[in-house]
Short mmCIF file of C-alpha atoms and ligand atoms in Angstrom, two decimals:
data_model
loop_
_atom_site.label_atom_id
_atom_site.label_comp_id
_atom_site.label_asym_id
_atom_site.label_seq_id
_atom_site.Cartn_x
_atom_site.Cartn_y
_atom_site.Cartn_z
CA MET U 1 -44.08 147.38 164.86
CA GLN U 2 -40.65 148.82 164.02
CA ASP U 3 -38.95 151.39 166.03
CA PRO U 4 -39.06 154.52 164.06
CA ILE U 5 -35.58 155.68 164.96
CA ARG U 6 -34.58 152.34 163.87
CA ILE U 7 -36.12 152.93 160.41
CA ALA U 8 -34.49 156.15 160.04
CA LEU U 9 -31.01 154.68 160.70
CA ASP U 10 -31.50 151.57 158.29
CA ASP U 11 -30.46 151.36 154.78
CA THR U 12 -34.03 150.86 153.75
CA THR U 13 -34.58 153.75 151.35
CA PRO U 14 -35.18 152.34 147.85
CA ALA U 15 -31.89 153.35 146.28
CA GLN U 16 -29.88 151.97 149.39
CA ALA U 17 -31.87 148.66 149.79
CA GLY U 18 -29.59 145.73 150.31
CA ARG U 19 -26.26 147.86 149.88
CA PHE U 20 -24.97 146.52 153.14
CA ASP U 21 -26.25 142.95 153.14
CA ARG U 22 -22.87 141.06 152.85
CA PHE U 23 -21.44 143.17 155.78
CA LYS U 24 -24.41 141.98 157.84
CA LEU U 25 -23.14 138.31 157.47
CA ILE U 26 -20.21 139.22 159.78
CA ALA U 27 -21.12 138.24 163.15
CA TRP U 28 -19.91 141.33 164.98
CA TRP U 29 -20.81 143.91 162.28
CA ASP U 30 -23.08 146.71 163.28
CA GLN U 31 -23.85 148.88 160.23
CA ASP U 32 -25.58 151.65 162.46
CA ARG U 33 -22.34 152.29 164.22
CA LEU U 34 -20.56 152.91 160.97
CA ARG U 35 -23.70 155.05 159.78
CA ASN U 36 -23.30 157.07 162.96
CA ALA U 37 -19.59 157.29 163.10
CA LYS U 38 -17.81 160.60 162.77
CA VAL U 39 -14.45 160.24 161.17
CA LEU U 40 -11.79 163.10 160.46
CA VAL U 41 -9.46 162.33 157.43
CA ILE U 42 -6.44 164.54 157.57
CA GLY U 43 -4.71 164.59 154.15
CA ALA U 44 -6.43 163.97 150.83
CA GLY U 45 -3.43 162.67 149.04
CA ALA U 46 -2.59 159.12 147.92
CA LEU U 47 -3.47 157.68 151.43
CA GLY U 48 -6.48 160.14 151.92
CA ASN U 49 -7.97 159.00 148.68
CA GLU U 50 -7.99 155.33 149.69
CA LEU U 51 -9.09 156.07 153.21
CA LEU U 52 -12.03 158.01 151.91
CA LYS U 53 -12.89 155.35 149.22
CA ASN U 54 -12.95 152.61 151.91
CA LEU U 55 -15.08 154.83 154.43
CA ALA U 56 -17.64 155.52 151.64
CA LEU U 57 -17.73 151.71 150.70
CA LEU U 58 -18.22 150.78 154.20
CA GLY U 59 -21.09 153.29 154.60
CA VAL U 60 -19.52 155.54 157.21
CA GLY U 61 -21.98 158.35 157.90
CA ASN U 62 -20.19 161.40 158.78
CA VAL U 63 -16.64 162.53 157.34
CA LEU U 64 -14.58 165.63 157.51
CA VAL U 65 -11.58 165.85 154.93
CA ALA U 66 -8.89 168.24 155.73
CA ASP U 67 -6.05 169.25 153.21
CA LEU U 68 -4.38 172.44 152.00
CA ASP U 69 -3.28 171.36 148.51
CA ILE U 70 -4.96 171.64 145.01
CA ILE U 71 -5.00 168.74 142.71
CA GLU U 72 -2.25 168.43 140.08
CA ASN U 73 -1.75 165.95 137.17
CA SER U 74 0.81 164.01 139.11
CA ASN U 75 -1.78 163.10 141.67
CA LEU U 76 -3.84 161.28 139.10
CA SER U 77 -1.82 158.11 139.13
CA ARG U 78 -2.37 157.70 142.82
CA SER U 79 -5.81 159.04 143.55
CA VAL U 80 -8.78 157.09 142.80
CA LEU U 81 -11.28 160.16 143.47
CA TYR U 82 -9.71 162.54 141.24
CA ARG U 83 -10.12 163.22 137.33
CA ALA U 84 -8.06 165.26 134.95
CA SER U 85 -10.89 167.74 134.90
CA ASP U 86 -10.21 168.27 138.84
CA SER U 87 -6.98 169.80 138.16
CA GLY U 88 -6.47 173.08 139.93
CA LYS U 89 -9.56 172.39 142.41
CA ALA U 90 -9.00 171.99 146.13
CA LYS U 91 -8.36 168.32 146.95
CA ALA U 92 -10.37 168.10 150.31
CA THR U 93 -13.47 169.61 148.33
CA VAL U 94 -13.12 167.18 145.47
CA ALA U 95 -12.43 164.21 147.62
CA ALA U 96 -15.42 164.86 149.95
CA GLU U 97 -17.65 165.17 146.84
CA ALA U 98 -16.32 162.11 145.19
CA ALA U 99 -16.80 160.06 148.33
CA ARG U 100 -20.35 161.16 148.47
CA GLU U 101 -20.70 159.85 144.87
CA ILE U 102 -19.73 156.37 146.11
CA TYR U 103 -21.88 156.57 149.19
CA PRO U 104 -24.66 159.35 148.74
CA ASP U 105 -25.86 158.99 152.41
CA MET U 106 -22.46 160.10 153.75
CA ALA U 107 -22.57 163.60 155.06
CA THR U 108 -19.22 165.33 154.38
CA GLN U 109 -17.57 168.59 154.97
CA SER U 110 -14.18 169.76 153.66
CA PHE U 111 -11.58 171.99 155.40
CA VAL U 112 -9.18 173.71 152.92
CA GLY U 113 -6.21 174.87 155.01
CA ASN U 114 -3.18 174.14 156.99
CA VAL U 115 -4.05 171.31 159.59
CA VAL U 116 -1.28 172.29 161.97
CA TYR U 117 -2.16 175.95 162.40
CA ASP U 118 -5.73 176.50 161.08
CA LEU U 119 -7.91 173.48 162.00
CA GLY U 120 -9.61 174.15 165.34
CA LEU U 121 -9.32 171.44 168.08
CA GLY U 122 -13.02 171.41 168.27
CA VAL U 123 -12.97 169.24 165.09
CA PHE U 124 -10.96 166.56 166.96
CA ARG U 125 -13.36 166.64 169.78
CA TRP U 126 -16.21 166.11 167.14
CA ALA U 127 -14.54 163.08 165.77
CA ASP U 128 -14.85 159.52 166.95
CA VAL U 129 -11.70 158.50 165.09
CA ILE U 130 -8.97 160.32 163.30
CA LEU U 131 -7.19 158.97 160.21
CA GLY U 132 -3.83 160.43 159.28
CA GLY U 133 -2.67 160.55 155.62
CA LEU U 134 0.06 163.07 155.63
CA ASP U 135 3.75 162.83 155.09
CA ASN U 136 5.41 164.99 157.75
CA ARG U 137 6.40 164.86 161.21
CA GLU U 138 5.05 168.50 162.15
CA ALA U 139 1.54 167.36 161.15
CA ARG U 140 1.68 164.03 162.94
CA LEU U 141 2.91 165.70 166.10
CA ALA U 142 0.10 168.33 165.97
CA ILE U 143 -2.61 165.52 165.35
CA ASN U 144 -1.04 163.35 168.18
CA ARG U 145 -1.05 166.24 170.75
CA ALA U 146 -4.67 167.09 169.69
CA CYS U 147 -5.88 163.52 170.01
CA TRP U 148 -4.09 162.97 173.41
CA LYS U 149 -5.51 166.11 174.72
CA LEU U 150 -9.19 165.14 173.83
CA ASN U 151 -8.82 161.42 174.31
CA LYS U 152 -9.30 160.31 170.67
CA PRO U 153 -7.77 157.45 168.92
CA TRP U 154 -5.89 158.07 165.74
CA ILE U 155 -4.43 155.87 163.33
CA ASP U 156 -1.38 157.20 161.12
CA GLY U 157 -0.29 155.92 157.66
CA ALA U 158 3.13 156.30 156.00
CA ILE U 159 4.26 155.25 152.78
CA GLU U 160 7.32 155.30 150.71
CA THR U 161 8.01 153.51 147.26
CA ILE U 162 6.24 150.17 147.91
CA GLN U 163 6.59 150.03 151.58
CA GLY U 164 4.58 151.34 154.33
CA THR U 165 3.46 151.28 157.81
CA ALA U 166 0.16 151.82 159.82
CA ARG U 167 0.30 152.92 163.41
CA VAL U 168 -2.54 152.88 165.91
CA PHE U 169 -2.49 155.41 168.96
CA VAL U 170 -5.18 155.14 171.49
CA PRO U 171 -4.94 157.58 174.53
CA ASP U 172 -4.59 155.93 177.90
CA GLY U 173 -7.55 154.10 179.06
CA PRO U 174 -8.17 152.73 182.48
CA ALA U 175 -6.90 149.33 181.29
CA GLN U 176 -3.84 150.28 179.44
CA ALA U 177 -1.22 152.97 179.11
CA SER U 178 0.21 152.82 175.42
CA ALA U 179 2.74 154.56 173.67
CA CYS U 180 1.82 157.69 171.37
CA TYR U 181 3.32 159.12 168.26
CA GLU U 182 5.55 161.47 170.17
CA CYS U 183 6.97 158.53 172.24
CA THR U 184 7.88 156.86 168.92
CA MET U 185 9.99 159.72 167.83
CA SER U 186 13.63 159.19 167.55
CA GLU U 187 16.43 161.77 167.80
CA THR U 188 16.69 161.93 164.18
CA ASP U 189 12.93 162.74 163.89
CA TRP U 190 13.35 165.52 166.49
CA ARG U 191 16.34 166.92 164.61
CA LEU U 192 14.33 167.13 161.22
CA LEU U 193 11.26 168.48 163.03
CA ASN U 194 13.29 171.30 164.73
CA LEU U 195 15.05 172.03 161.57
CA ARG U 196 11.56 172.49 160.05
CA ARG U 197 10.27 174.60 162.81
CA SER U 198 13.32 176.86 163.08
CA CYS U 199 13.41 177.90 159.46
CA ASN U 200 11.73 181.08 158.51
CA LEU U 201 8.56 181.32 156.33
CA LEU U 202 10.27 180.79 152.97
CA THR U 203 12.10 177.57 153.68
CA ARG U 204 9.21 176.45 155.71
CA GLU U 205 6.89 176.52 152.59
CA GLN U 206 9.46 175.02 150.44
CA MET U 207 9.79 172.01 152.90
CA GLN U 208 5.94 171.55 153.03
CA THR U 209 5.83 170.37 149.47
CA GLY U 210 7.68 167.03 149.79
CA HIS U 211 7.82 164.72 146.93
CA THR U 212 7.94 161.25 148.48
CA PRO U 213 7.66 158.51 145.65
CA THR U 214 4.74 156.43 146.23
CA THR U 215 2.54 154.02 144.34
CA PRO U 216 -1.33 153.55 144.51
CA THR U 217 -0.65 149.71 145.39
CA ILE U 218 1.06 150.66 148.79
CA SER U 219 -1.54 153.46 149.59
CA SER U 220 -4.34 150.95 149.07
CA ILE U 221 -2.56 148.24 151.40
CA ILE U 222 -1.71 150.75 154.11
CA ALA U 223 -5.05 152.77 154.12
CA GLY U 224 -6.78 149.42 154.04
CA VAL U 225 -5.26 148.38 157.26
CA GLN U 226 -6.04 151.95 158.63
CA VAL U 227 -9.54 151.92 158.02
CA GLN U 228 -10.00 148.30 159.00
CA GLU U 229 -8.50 149.30 162.42
CA ALA U 230 -10.97 152.24 162.62
CA VAL U 231 -13.82 149.80 161.94
CA LYS U 232 -12.58 147.78 164.85
CA ILE U 233 -12.27 150.84 167.19
CA LEU U 234 -15.85 151.98 166.00
CA HIS U 235 -17.03 148.38 167.09
CA GLY U 236 -15.33 148.49 170.40
CA LEU U 237 -13.18 145.68 169.43
CA PRO U 238 -9.30 145.46 170.27
CA THR U 239 -6.80 146.97 167.99
CA PHE U 240 -3.13 147.12 167.64
CA ALA U 241 -2.73 150.26 169.91
CA GLY U 242 0.72 151.29 170.63
CA LYS U 243 2.15 149.18 167.65
CA GLY U 244 2.96 149.50 163.98
CA TRP U 245 2.06 147.18 161.18
CA VAL U 246 5.03 147.19 158.68
CA PHE U 247 4.83 146.04 155.19
CA GLU U 248 8.08 145.54 153.26
CA GLY U 249 6.84 145.58 149.50
CA LEU U 250 9.97 144.35 148.00
CA SER U 251 10.17 140.97 150.00
CA ALA U 252 6.40 141.10 150.61
CA ASP U 253 7.09 140.42 154.35
CA SER U 254 5.20 141.91 157.09
CA TYR U 255 5.59 142.38 160.91
CA MET U 256 4.32 144.29 164.02
CA THR U 257 6.61 146.70 165.93
CA GLU U 258 5.81 147.61 169.40
CA PHE U 259 6.49 151.11 170.58
CA GLN U 260 7.91 151.89 173.75
CA ARG U 261 5.92 154.34 176.04
CA LYS U 262 8.00 157.42 177.34
CA GLU U 263 6.72 158.53 180.87
CA ASP U 264 8.09 162.04 180.35
CA CYS U 265 6.29 162.49 176.92
CA TYR U 266 4.85 165.97 176.35
CA SER U 267 1.77 164.66 174.40
CA HIS U 268 0.46 162.94 177.65
CA ASP U 269 -1.52 165.97 178.69
CA PRO U 270 -5.25 165.11 178.66
CA LEU U 271 -7.81 167.92 179.36
CA ASP U 272 -9.71 167.19 182.56
CA GLU U 273 -12.80 168.96 181.20
CA VAL U 274 -13.93 170.70 178.02
CA ILE U 275 -16.27 173.80 178.56
CA GLU U 276 -18.27 174.70 175.48
CA LEU U 277 -18.45 178.50 174.90
CA GLN U 278 -21.25 179.97 172.81
CA ALA U 279 -18.88 182.21 171.28
CA SER U 280 -16.77 182.60 168.12
CA ALA U 281 -13.32 183.37 167.40
CA GLN U 282 -14.68 186.40 165.57
CA SER U 283 -16.50 187.81 168.41
CA LEU U 284 -14.80 186.52 171.70
CA THR U 285 -11.93 188.80 172.83
CA ALA U 286 -8.69 187.57 174.49
CA ARG U 287 -9.62 189.67 177.58
CA GLU U 288 -13.07 188.14 177.82
CA LEU U 289 -11.62 184.46 177.44
CA LEU U 290 -8.93 185.18 180.09
CA PHE U 291 -11.68 186.50 182.34
CA ILE U 292 -13.83 183.24 181.84
CA ALA U 293 -10.71 181.05 182.55
CA ARG U 294 -9.70 183.09 185.67
CA GLU U 295 -13.29 182.75 186.98
CA LYS U 296 -12.76 178.91 186.78
CA LEU U 297 -9.14 178.52 187.55
CA GLY U 298 -7.95 181.55 189.59
CA PRO U 299 -6.33 184.91 189.05
CA GLU U 300 -3.09 183.50 187.92
CA ALA U 301 -4.48 181.46 185.17
CA GLN U 302 -3.12 182.04 181.34
CA ILE U 303 -4.38 180.94 178.09
CA GLU U 304 -2.38 178.38 176.09
CA LEU U 305 -3.01 178.56 172.39
CA GLY U 306 -1.51 175.13 171.89
CA ARG U 307 0.14 176.38 168.67
CA ASP U 308 2.49 179.06 167.55
CA VAL U 309 0.93 182.21 166.26
CA LEU U 310 2.88 184.76 164.23
CA GLU U 311 3.34 188.12 166.11
CA LYS U 312 5.62 190.09 163.92
CA LEU U 313 8.34 190.21 161.44
CA THR U 314 11.64 192.03 162.10
CA CYS U 315 14.10 192.97 159.36
CA PRO U 316 17.65 192.24 160.66
CA ARG U 317 19.00 195.04 158.16
CA CYS U 318 16.68 197.96 158.74
CA LYS U 319 15.24 196.86 162.23
CA ARG U 320 11.84 197.67 161.01
CA GLU U 321 9.08 195.75 162.61
CA GLU U 322 5.58 194.58 161.20
CA ASN U 323 3.00 193.51 163.63
CA LEU U 324 0.98 190.63 161.73
CA PHE U 325 -0.86 188.50 164.26
CA SER U 326 -1.69 185.79 162.02
CA SER U 327 -1.55 182.05 161.88
CA LEU U 328 1.70 180.71 160.55
CA GLY U 329 -0.31 178.83 158.19
CA LYS U 330 -1.66 181.85 156.55
CA VAL U 331 1.33 183.78 155.70
CA SER U 332 2.78 183.40 152.17
CA VAL U 333 6.44 183.18 151.21
CA ASP U 334 6.67 186.50 149.74
CA LYS U 335 5.84 188.19 153.18
CA ALA U 336 9.28 187.03 154.43
CA TRP U 337 11.13 189.88 152.52
CA CYS U 338 11.41 193.43 153.84
CA PRO U 339 9.50 195.64 151.56
CA PRO U 340 11.42 198.97 152.29
CA CYS U 341 14.81 196.99 151.80
CA MET U 342 13.52 195.57 148.50
CA GLU U 343 12.67 198.98 147.22
CA ALA U 344 16.18 200.21 148.12
CA GLY U 345 17.50 197.17 146.21
CA HIS U 346 18.44 194.86 149.02
CA LYS U 347 16.94 191.22 149.63
CA SER U 348 16.57 191.08 153.26
CA ARG U 349 14.79 188.13 154.73
CA ARG U 350 12.94 188.89 157.95
CA GLU U 351 12.91 187.26 161.32
CA VAL U 352 9.79 185.61 162.84
CA THR U 353 8.50 186.12 166.37
CA THR U 354 5.76 183.73 167.49
CA PHE U 355 3.78 183.59 170.70
CA HIS U 356 1.68 180.70 172.34
CA LYS U 357 0.11 182.13 175.37
CA ILE U 358 -1.98 184.92 176.46
CA ARG U 359 -0.67 186.31 179.99
CA GLY U 360 -3.01 189.36 180.42
CA ASP U 361 -0.62 192.29 179.79
CA GLU U 362 -0.75 192.08 175.95
CA ALA U 363 -1.77 195.04 173.86
CA PHE U 364 -4.11 193.00 171.82
CA LEU U 365 -6.41 191.91 174.63
CA ASP U 366 -9.56 193.82 173.32
CA GLN U 367 -9.26 192.36 169.90
CA PRO U 368 -11.19 189.22 168.89
CA LEU U 369 -9.34 185.91 169.06
CA ALA U 370 -9.47 185.59 165.26
CA SER U 371 -7.61 188.65 164.68
CA ILE U 372 -4.67 187.45 166.55
CA GLY U 373 -4.44 184.11 164.64
CA ILE U 374 -6.94 181.70 166.43
CA PRO U 375 -8.86 179.62 164.22
CA PRO U 376 -12.50 179.05 164.46
CA PHE U 377 -13.87 176.30 166.61
CA ASP U 378 -10.61 175.84 168.48
CA ILE U 379 -10.12 174.81 172.08
CA LEU U 380 -7.96 177.27 174.14
CA ILE U 381 -6.31 175.68 177.30
CA SER U 382 -5.99 177.00 180.83
CA ARG U 383 -4.78 175.33 183.80
CA ASN U 384 -3.88 175.71 187.60
CA ALA U 385 -1.94 173.26 189.99
CA ASN U 386 -5.13 170.95 189.99
CA GLN U 387 -6.86 170.95 186.61
CA THR U 388 -6.33 171.61 182.99
CA ILE U 389 -9.51 172.94 181.24
CA GLY U 390 -10.25 173.37 177.46
CA PHE U 391 -12.34 176.26 176.43
CA GLU U 392 -14.23 175.50 173.18
CA LEU U 393 -15.38 178.10 170.71
CA THR U 394 -18.54 176.12 170.14
CA GLY U 395 -20.19 179.12 168.45
CA ASP U 396 -18.14 178.44 165.39
CA ALA U 397 -19.35 174.69 165.06
CA PRO U 398 -22.09 175.32 162.41
CA GLN U 399 -19.72 177.17 160.22
CA VAL U 400 -16.76 174.72 160.54
CA LEU U 401 -18.81 171.40 160.62
CA GLY U 402 -21.43 172.40 157.94
CA ASN U 403 -23.75 169.53 157.20
CA LEU U 404 -21.99 167.46 159.97
CA SER U 405 -23.26 169.60 162.73
CA ARG U 406 -26.68 168.18 162.24
CA HIS U 407 -25.70 164.75 162.76
CA ASP U 408 -24.63 164.63 166.39
CA GLU U 409 -25.69 161.40 168.04
CA GLY U 410 -22.21 160.28 168.75
CA LEU U 411 -20.80 156.91 170.16
CA ASP U 412 -19.61 156.30 173.43
CA PHE U 413 -16.10 154.83 174.07
CA GLU U 414 -15.34 153.01 177.07
ZN1 ZN X 1 3.77 159.83 174.12
ZN1 ZN X 2 14.51 196.03 156.18
#
């Protein structure tokens, strides 16, 4: 007699019968691992489309897709999941739906928003592996720090014209200490990143819409390698962690490059523990969270937000201040201009003040975390000399994970 759990997990529903028969001929293949796997795909552009297509064909069971953008006609030449009729719709939503058309048993959820500022860290903790398909350093660094905090492997893809690279980053295990994305960053990378960070809202938004020329052929090659490494991770097989696979399209040469680990790298900051709070960003106040953290870590403990939150805008001309308390990802370009000065006929661009800690003397302590720019299902961090603890807003999980919150078996990684 068959084990009932086994039946539920097997692909024996009439419509799915035989679907994965060829994979089963691979000696080490375990379709149940893929069916139970939880994958976070960040970016639903050229790479993201290929990542999702591959995950769906392979029978990966749980996928969350995050992207800010809407579909334009120029995407159609590099995006197998989009049609002309999708123009104007959110990439993440359409991509998730199209992946489910390929593999109807896949549970999906989409996140339409800024992945650096508005994607709660709980999503990273939920995932078994993270796949990156974004084209900027700021997002890569944010993904990297989140993954290192939560001990999650991530696989980055980068493409330009007909060349590209796939890089595998696996946080420190007992057996190895490998390089992370931040370790690979050169002085030029930091200069470009800081330029991006220091600029005000207007230039920030302009810089986010990069127009790197790419082809569907290179995105298919690089995303293929990314997903194949993810399959190996999900099976507990060795991967090229701490290395990058580079493909030079013009010469059709490929090679591996090994990254040097930097011992003083800021990303190597794992949480010792994550405490799940049955609380939501909408209801828990900053004061309540600080109280919980201090109970655990002592009266000096502060809350680290792990990201910059916009506190106020100050006009250099008329000195007026406007308190905003918003995520940097949610403030639009036109907010940069000072309204009273505009009315008086002067175009004055306001300066941005951000904060990234709650110390206990703030005026906003009794406001809910959401109202000061903290995203739902986030993990906020507090530490003392001995330990670093993450406090997860687990009450937001059903809202953020949607369908995915019902499939929570998970895999253990050693
Ligand atoms: Zn590092
Ligand atoms: Zn002004």
